[in-house]
JSON list of C-alpha atoms and ligand atoms in Angstrom, two decimals:
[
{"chain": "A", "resi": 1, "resn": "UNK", "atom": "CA", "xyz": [90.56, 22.60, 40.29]},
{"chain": "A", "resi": 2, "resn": "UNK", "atom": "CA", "xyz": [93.81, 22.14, 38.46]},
{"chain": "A", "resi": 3, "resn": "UNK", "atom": "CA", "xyz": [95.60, 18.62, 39.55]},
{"chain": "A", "resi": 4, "resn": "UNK", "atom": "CA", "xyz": [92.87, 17.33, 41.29]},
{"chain": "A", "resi": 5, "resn": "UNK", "atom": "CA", "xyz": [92.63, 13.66, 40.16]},
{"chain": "A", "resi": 6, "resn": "UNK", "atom": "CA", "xyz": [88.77, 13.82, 41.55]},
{"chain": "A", "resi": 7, "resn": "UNK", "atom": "CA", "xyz": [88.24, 16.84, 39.18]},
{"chain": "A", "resi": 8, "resn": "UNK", "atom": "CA", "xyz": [89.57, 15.33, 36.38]},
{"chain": "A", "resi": 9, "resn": "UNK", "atom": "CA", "xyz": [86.97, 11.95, 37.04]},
{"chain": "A", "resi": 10, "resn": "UNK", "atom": "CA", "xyz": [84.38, 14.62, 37.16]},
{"chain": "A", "resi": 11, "resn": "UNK", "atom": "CA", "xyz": [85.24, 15.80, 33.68]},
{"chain": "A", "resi": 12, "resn": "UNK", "atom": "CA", "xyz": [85.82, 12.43, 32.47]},
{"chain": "A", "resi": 13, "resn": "UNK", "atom": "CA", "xyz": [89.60, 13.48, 32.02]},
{"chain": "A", "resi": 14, "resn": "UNK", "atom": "CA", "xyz": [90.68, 10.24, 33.28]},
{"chain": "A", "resi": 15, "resn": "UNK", "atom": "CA", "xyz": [88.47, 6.68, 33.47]},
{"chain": "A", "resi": 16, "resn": "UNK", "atom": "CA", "xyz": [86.54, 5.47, 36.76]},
{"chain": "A", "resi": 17, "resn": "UNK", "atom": "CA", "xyz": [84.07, 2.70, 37.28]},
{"chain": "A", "resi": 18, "resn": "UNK", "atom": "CA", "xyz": [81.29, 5.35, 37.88]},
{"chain": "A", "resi": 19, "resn": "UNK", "atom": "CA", "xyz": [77.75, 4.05, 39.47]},
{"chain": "A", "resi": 20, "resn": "UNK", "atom": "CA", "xyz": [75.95, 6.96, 39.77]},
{"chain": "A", "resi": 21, "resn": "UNK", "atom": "CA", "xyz": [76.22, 10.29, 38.79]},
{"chain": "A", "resi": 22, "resn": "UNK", "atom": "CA", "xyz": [73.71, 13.24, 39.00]},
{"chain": "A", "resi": 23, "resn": "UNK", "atom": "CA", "xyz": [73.95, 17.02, 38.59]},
{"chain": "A", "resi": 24, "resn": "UNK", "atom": "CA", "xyz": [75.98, 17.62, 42.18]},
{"chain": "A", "resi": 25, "resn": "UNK", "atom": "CA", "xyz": [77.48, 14.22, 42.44]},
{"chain": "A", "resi": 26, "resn": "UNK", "atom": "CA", "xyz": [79.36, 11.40, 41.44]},
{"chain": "A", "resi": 27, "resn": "UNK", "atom": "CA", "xyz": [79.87, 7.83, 42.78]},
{"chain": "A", "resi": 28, "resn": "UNK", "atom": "CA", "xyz": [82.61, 5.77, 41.66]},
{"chain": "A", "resi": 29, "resn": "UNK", "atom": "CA", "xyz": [84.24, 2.52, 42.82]},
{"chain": "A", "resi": 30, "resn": "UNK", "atom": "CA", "xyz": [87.87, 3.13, 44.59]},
{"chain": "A", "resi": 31, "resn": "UNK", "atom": "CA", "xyz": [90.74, 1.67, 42.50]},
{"chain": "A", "resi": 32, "resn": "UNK", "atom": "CA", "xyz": [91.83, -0.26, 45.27]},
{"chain": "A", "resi": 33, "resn": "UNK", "atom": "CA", "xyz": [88.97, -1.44, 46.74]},
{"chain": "A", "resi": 34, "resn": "UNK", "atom": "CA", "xyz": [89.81, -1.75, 50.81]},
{"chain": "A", "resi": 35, "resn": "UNK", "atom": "CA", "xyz": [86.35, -4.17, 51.52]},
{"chain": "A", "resi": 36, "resn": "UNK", "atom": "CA", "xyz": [83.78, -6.00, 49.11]},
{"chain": "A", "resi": 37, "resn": "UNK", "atom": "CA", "xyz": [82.16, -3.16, 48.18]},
{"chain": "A", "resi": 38, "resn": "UNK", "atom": "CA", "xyz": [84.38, 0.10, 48.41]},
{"chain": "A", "resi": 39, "resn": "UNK", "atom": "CA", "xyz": [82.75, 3.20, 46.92]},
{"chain": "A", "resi": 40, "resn": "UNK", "atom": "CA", "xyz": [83.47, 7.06, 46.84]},
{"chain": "A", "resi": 41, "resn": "UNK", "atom": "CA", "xyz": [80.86, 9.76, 47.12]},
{"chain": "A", "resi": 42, "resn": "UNK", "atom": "CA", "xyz": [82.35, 12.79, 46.01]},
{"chain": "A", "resi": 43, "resn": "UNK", "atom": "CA", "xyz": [80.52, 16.52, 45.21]},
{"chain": "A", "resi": 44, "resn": "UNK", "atom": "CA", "xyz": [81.22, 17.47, 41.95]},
{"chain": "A", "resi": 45, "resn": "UNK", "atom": "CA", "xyz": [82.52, 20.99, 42.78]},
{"chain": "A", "resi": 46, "resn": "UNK", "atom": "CA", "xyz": [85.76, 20.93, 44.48]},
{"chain": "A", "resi": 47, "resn": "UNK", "atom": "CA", "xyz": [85.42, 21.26, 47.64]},
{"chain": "A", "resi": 48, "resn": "UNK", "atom": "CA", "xyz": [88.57, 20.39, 50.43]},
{"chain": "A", "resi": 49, "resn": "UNK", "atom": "CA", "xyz": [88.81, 18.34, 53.14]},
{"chain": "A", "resi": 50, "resn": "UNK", "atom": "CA", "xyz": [86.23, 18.08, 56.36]},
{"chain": "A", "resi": 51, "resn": "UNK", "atom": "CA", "xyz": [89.09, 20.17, 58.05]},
{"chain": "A", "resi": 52, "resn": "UNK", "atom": "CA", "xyz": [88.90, 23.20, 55.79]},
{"chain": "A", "resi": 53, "resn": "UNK", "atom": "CA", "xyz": [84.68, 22.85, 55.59]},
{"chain": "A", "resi": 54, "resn": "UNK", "atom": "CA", "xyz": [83.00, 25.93, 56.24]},
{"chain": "A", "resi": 55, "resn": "UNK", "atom": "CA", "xyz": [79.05, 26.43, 57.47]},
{"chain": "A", "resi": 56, "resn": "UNK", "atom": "CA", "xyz": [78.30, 27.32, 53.97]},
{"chain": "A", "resi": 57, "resn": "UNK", "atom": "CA", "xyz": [79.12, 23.25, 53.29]},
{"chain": "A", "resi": 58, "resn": "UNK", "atom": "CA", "xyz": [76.98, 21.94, 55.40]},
{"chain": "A", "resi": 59, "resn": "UNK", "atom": "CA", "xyz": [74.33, 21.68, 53.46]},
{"chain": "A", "resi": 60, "resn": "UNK", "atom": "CA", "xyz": [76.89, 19.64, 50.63]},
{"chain": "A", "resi": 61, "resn": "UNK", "atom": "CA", "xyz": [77.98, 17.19, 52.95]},
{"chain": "A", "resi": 62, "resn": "UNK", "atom": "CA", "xyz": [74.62, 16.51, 54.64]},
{"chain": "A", "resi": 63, "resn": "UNK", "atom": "CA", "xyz": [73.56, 15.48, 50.98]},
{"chain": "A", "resi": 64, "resn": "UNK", "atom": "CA", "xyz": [76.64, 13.77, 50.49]},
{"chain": "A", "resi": 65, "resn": "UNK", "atom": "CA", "xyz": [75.59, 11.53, 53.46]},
{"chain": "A", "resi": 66, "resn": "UNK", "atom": "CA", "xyz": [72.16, 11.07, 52.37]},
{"chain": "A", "resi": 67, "resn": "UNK", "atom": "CA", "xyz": [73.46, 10.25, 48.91]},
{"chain": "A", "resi": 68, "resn": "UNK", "atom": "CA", "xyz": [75.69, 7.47, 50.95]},
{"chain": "A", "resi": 69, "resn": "UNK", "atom": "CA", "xyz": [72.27, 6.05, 52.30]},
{"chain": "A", "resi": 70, "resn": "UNK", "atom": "CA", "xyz": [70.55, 6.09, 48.68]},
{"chain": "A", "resi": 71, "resn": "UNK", "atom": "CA", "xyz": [73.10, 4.34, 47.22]},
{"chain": "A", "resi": 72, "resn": "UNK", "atom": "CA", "xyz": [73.53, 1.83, 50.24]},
{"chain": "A", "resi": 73, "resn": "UNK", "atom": "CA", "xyz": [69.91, 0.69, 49.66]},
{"chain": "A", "resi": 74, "resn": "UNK", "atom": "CA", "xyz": [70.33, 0.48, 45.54]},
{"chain": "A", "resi": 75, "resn": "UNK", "atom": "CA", "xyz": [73.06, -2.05, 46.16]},
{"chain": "A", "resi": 76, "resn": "UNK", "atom": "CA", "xyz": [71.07, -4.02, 48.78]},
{"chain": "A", "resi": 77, "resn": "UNK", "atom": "CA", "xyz": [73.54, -3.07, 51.95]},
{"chain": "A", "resi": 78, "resn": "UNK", "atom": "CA", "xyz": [71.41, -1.45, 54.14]},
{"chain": "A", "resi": 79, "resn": "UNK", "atom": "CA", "xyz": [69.99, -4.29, 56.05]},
{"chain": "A", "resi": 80, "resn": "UNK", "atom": "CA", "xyz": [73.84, -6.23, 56.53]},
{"chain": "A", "resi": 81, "resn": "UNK", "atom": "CA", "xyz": [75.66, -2.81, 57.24]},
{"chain": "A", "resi": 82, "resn": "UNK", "atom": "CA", "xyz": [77.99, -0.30, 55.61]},
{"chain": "A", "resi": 83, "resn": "UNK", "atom": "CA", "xyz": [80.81, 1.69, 57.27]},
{"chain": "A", "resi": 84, "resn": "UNK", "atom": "CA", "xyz": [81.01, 5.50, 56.23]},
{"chain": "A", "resi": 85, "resn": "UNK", "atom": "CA", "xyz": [84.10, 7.05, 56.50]},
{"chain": "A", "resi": 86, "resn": "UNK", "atom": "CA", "xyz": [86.05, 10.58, 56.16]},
{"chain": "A", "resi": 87, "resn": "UNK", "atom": "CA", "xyz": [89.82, 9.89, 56.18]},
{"chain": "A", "resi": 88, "resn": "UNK", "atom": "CA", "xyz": [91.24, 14.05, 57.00]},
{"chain": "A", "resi": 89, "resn": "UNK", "atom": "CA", "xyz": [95.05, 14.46, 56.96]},
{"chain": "A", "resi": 90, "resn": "UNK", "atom": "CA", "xyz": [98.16, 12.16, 56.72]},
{"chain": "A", "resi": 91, "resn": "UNK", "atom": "CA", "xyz": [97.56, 10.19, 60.76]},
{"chain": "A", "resi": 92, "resn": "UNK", "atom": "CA", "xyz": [94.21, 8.89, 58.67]},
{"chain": "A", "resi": 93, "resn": "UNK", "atom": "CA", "xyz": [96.15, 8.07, 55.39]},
{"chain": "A", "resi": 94, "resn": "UNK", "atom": "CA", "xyz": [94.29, 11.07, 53.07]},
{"chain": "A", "resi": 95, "resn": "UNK", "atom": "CA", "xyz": [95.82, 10.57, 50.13]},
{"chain": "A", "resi": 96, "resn": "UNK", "atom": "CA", "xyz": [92.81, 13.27, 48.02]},
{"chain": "A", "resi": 97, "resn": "UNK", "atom": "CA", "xyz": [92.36, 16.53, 49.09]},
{"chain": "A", "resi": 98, "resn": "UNK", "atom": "CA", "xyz": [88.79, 17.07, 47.16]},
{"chain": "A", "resi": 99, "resn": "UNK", "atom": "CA", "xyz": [86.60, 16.04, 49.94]},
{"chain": "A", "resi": 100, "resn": "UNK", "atom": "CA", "xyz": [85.19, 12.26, 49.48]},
{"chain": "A", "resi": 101, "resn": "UNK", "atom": "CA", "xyz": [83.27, 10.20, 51.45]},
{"chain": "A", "resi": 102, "resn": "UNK", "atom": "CA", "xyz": [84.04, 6.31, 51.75]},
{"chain": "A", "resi": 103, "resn": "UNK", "atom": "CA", "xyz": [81.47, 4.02, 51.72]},
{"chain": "A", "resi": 104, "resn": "UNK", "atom": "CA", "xyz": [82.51, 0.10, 52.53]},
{"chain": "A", "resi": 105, "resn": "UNK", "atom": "CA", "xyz": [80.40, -3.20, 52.71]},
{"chain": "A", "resi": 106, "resn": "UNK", "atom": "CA", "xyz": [80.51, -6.96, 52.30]},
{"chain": "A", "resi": 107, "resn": "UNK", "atom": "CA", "xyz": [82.26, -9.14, 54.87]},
{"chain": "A", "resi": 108, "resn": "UNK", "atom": "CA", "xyz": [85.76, -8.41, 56.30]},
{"chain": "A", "resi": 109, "resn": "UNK", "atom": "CA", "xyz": [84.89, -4.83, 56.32]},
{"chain": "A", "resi": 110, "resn": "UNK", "atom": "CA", "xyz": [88.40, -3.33, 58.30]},
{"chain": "A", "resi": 111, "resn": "UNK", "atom": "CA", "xyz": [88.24, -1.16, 61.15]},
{"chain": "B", "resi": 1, "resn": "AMP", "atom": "P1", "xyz": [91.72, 8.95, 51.04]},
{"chain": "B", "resi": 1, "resn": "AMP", "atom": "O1", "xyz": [92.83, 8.04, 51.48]},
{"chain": "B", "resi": 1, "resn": "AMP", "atom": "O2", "xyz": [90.63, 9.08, 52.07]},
{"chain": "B", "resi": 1, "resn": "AMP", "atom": "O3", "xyz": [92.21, 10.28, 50.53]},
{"chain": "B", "resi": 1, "resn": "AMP", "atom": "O4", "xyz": [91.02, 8.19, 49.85]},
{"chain": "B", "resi": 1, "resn": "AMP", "atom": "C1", "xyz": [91.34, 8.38, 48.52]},
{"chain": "B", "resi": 1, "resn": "AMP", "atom": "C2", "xyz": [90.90, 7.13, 47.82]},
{"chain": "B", "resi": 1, "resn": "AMP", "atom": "O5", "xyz": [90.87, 7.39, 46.43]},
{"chain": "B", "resi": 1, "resn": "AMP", "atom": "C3", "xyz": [91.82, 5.93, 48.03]},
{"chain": "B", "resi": 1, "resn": "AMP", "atom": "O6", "xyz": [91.09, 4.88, 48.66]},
{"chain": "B", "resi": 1, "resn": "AMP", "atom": "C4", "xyz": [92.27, 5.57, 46.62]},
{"chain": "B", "resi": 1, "resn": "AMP", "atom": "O7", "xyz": [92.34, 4.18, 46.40]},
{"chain": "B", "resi": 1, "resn": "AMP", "atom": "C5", "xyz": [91.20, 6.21, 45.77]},
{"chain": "B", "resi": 1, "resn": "AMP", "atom": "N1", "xyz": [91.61, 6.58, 44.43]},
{"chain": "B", "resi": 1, "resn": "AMP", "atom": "C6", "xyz": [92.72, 7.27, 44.07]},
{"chain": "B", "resi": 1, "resn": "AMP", "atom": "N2", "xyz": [92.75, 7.44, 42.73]},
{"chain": "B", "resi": 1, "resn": "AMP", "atom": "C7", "xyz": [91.63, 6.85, 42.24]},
{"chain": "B", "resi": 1, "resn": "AMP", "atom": "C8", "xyz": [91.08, 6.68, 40.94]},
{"chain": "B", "resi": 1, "resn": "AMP", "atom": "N3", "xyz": [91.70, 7.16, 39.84]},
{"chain": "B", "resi": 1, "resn": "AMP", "atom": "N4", "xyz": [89.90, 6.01, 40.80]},
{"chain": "B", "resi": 1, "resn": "AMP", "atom": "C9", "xyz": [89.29, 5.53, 41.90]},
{"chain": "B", "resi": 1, "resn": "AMP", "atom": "N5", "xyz": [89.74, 5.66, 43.15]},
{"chain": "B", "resi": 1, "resn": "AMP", "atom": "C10", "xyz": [90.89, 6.31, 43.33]}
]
């Protein structure tokens, strides 16, 4: 999608600090990293926010969660706890409308 600044990490258009990457997703570290260990699960294809998700998504964001938990055991989190997190519209801070998920570890995780 034209603009999108998560499309253009997709293509490689612009840098990210990617960790894992696979045919329907990519996981990259957020630029400004909220906990320890602040990461972003996004779908490749553009796809909007929670609020706009259809039933056809369902089956995206189910993986998208699952991909949360797969990547949550890699980094050896799964045992001292992650926090999981859609932000969806302007009251939650959104600031990306291609739909991401958060994931956030280490101590002094925030609410
Ligand atoms: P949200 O507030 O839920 O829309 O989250 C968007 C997140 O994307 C924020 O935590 C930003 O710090 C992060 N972000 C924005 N641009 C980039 C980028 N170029 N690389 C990595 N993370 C980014």
């Amino acid at each position: 999608m034209n603009n999108c600044i998560f499309c253009k990490i997709v293509s490689h258009e612009i840098p990210s600090d990617i960790v894992l990457e696979d045919e329907k997703f990519l996981i990259f570290k957020d630029i400004r990293p909220k906990a320890q260990i602040h990461l972003l699960i996004i779908p490749k294809k553009h796809l909007g926010p929670v609020n706009i998700l259809t039933a056809e998504d369902k089956e995206v964001v189910g993986e998208m969660i699952l991909k949360a938990r797969g990547i949550a055991e890699k980094i050896g989190v799964s045992q001292s706890g992650y926090r999981l997190i859609f932000n969806v519209g302007k009251d939650a801070g959104m600031e990306v409308d291609h739909l991401h998920l958060h994931l956030l570890a280490g101590k002094s995780m925030p609410f």
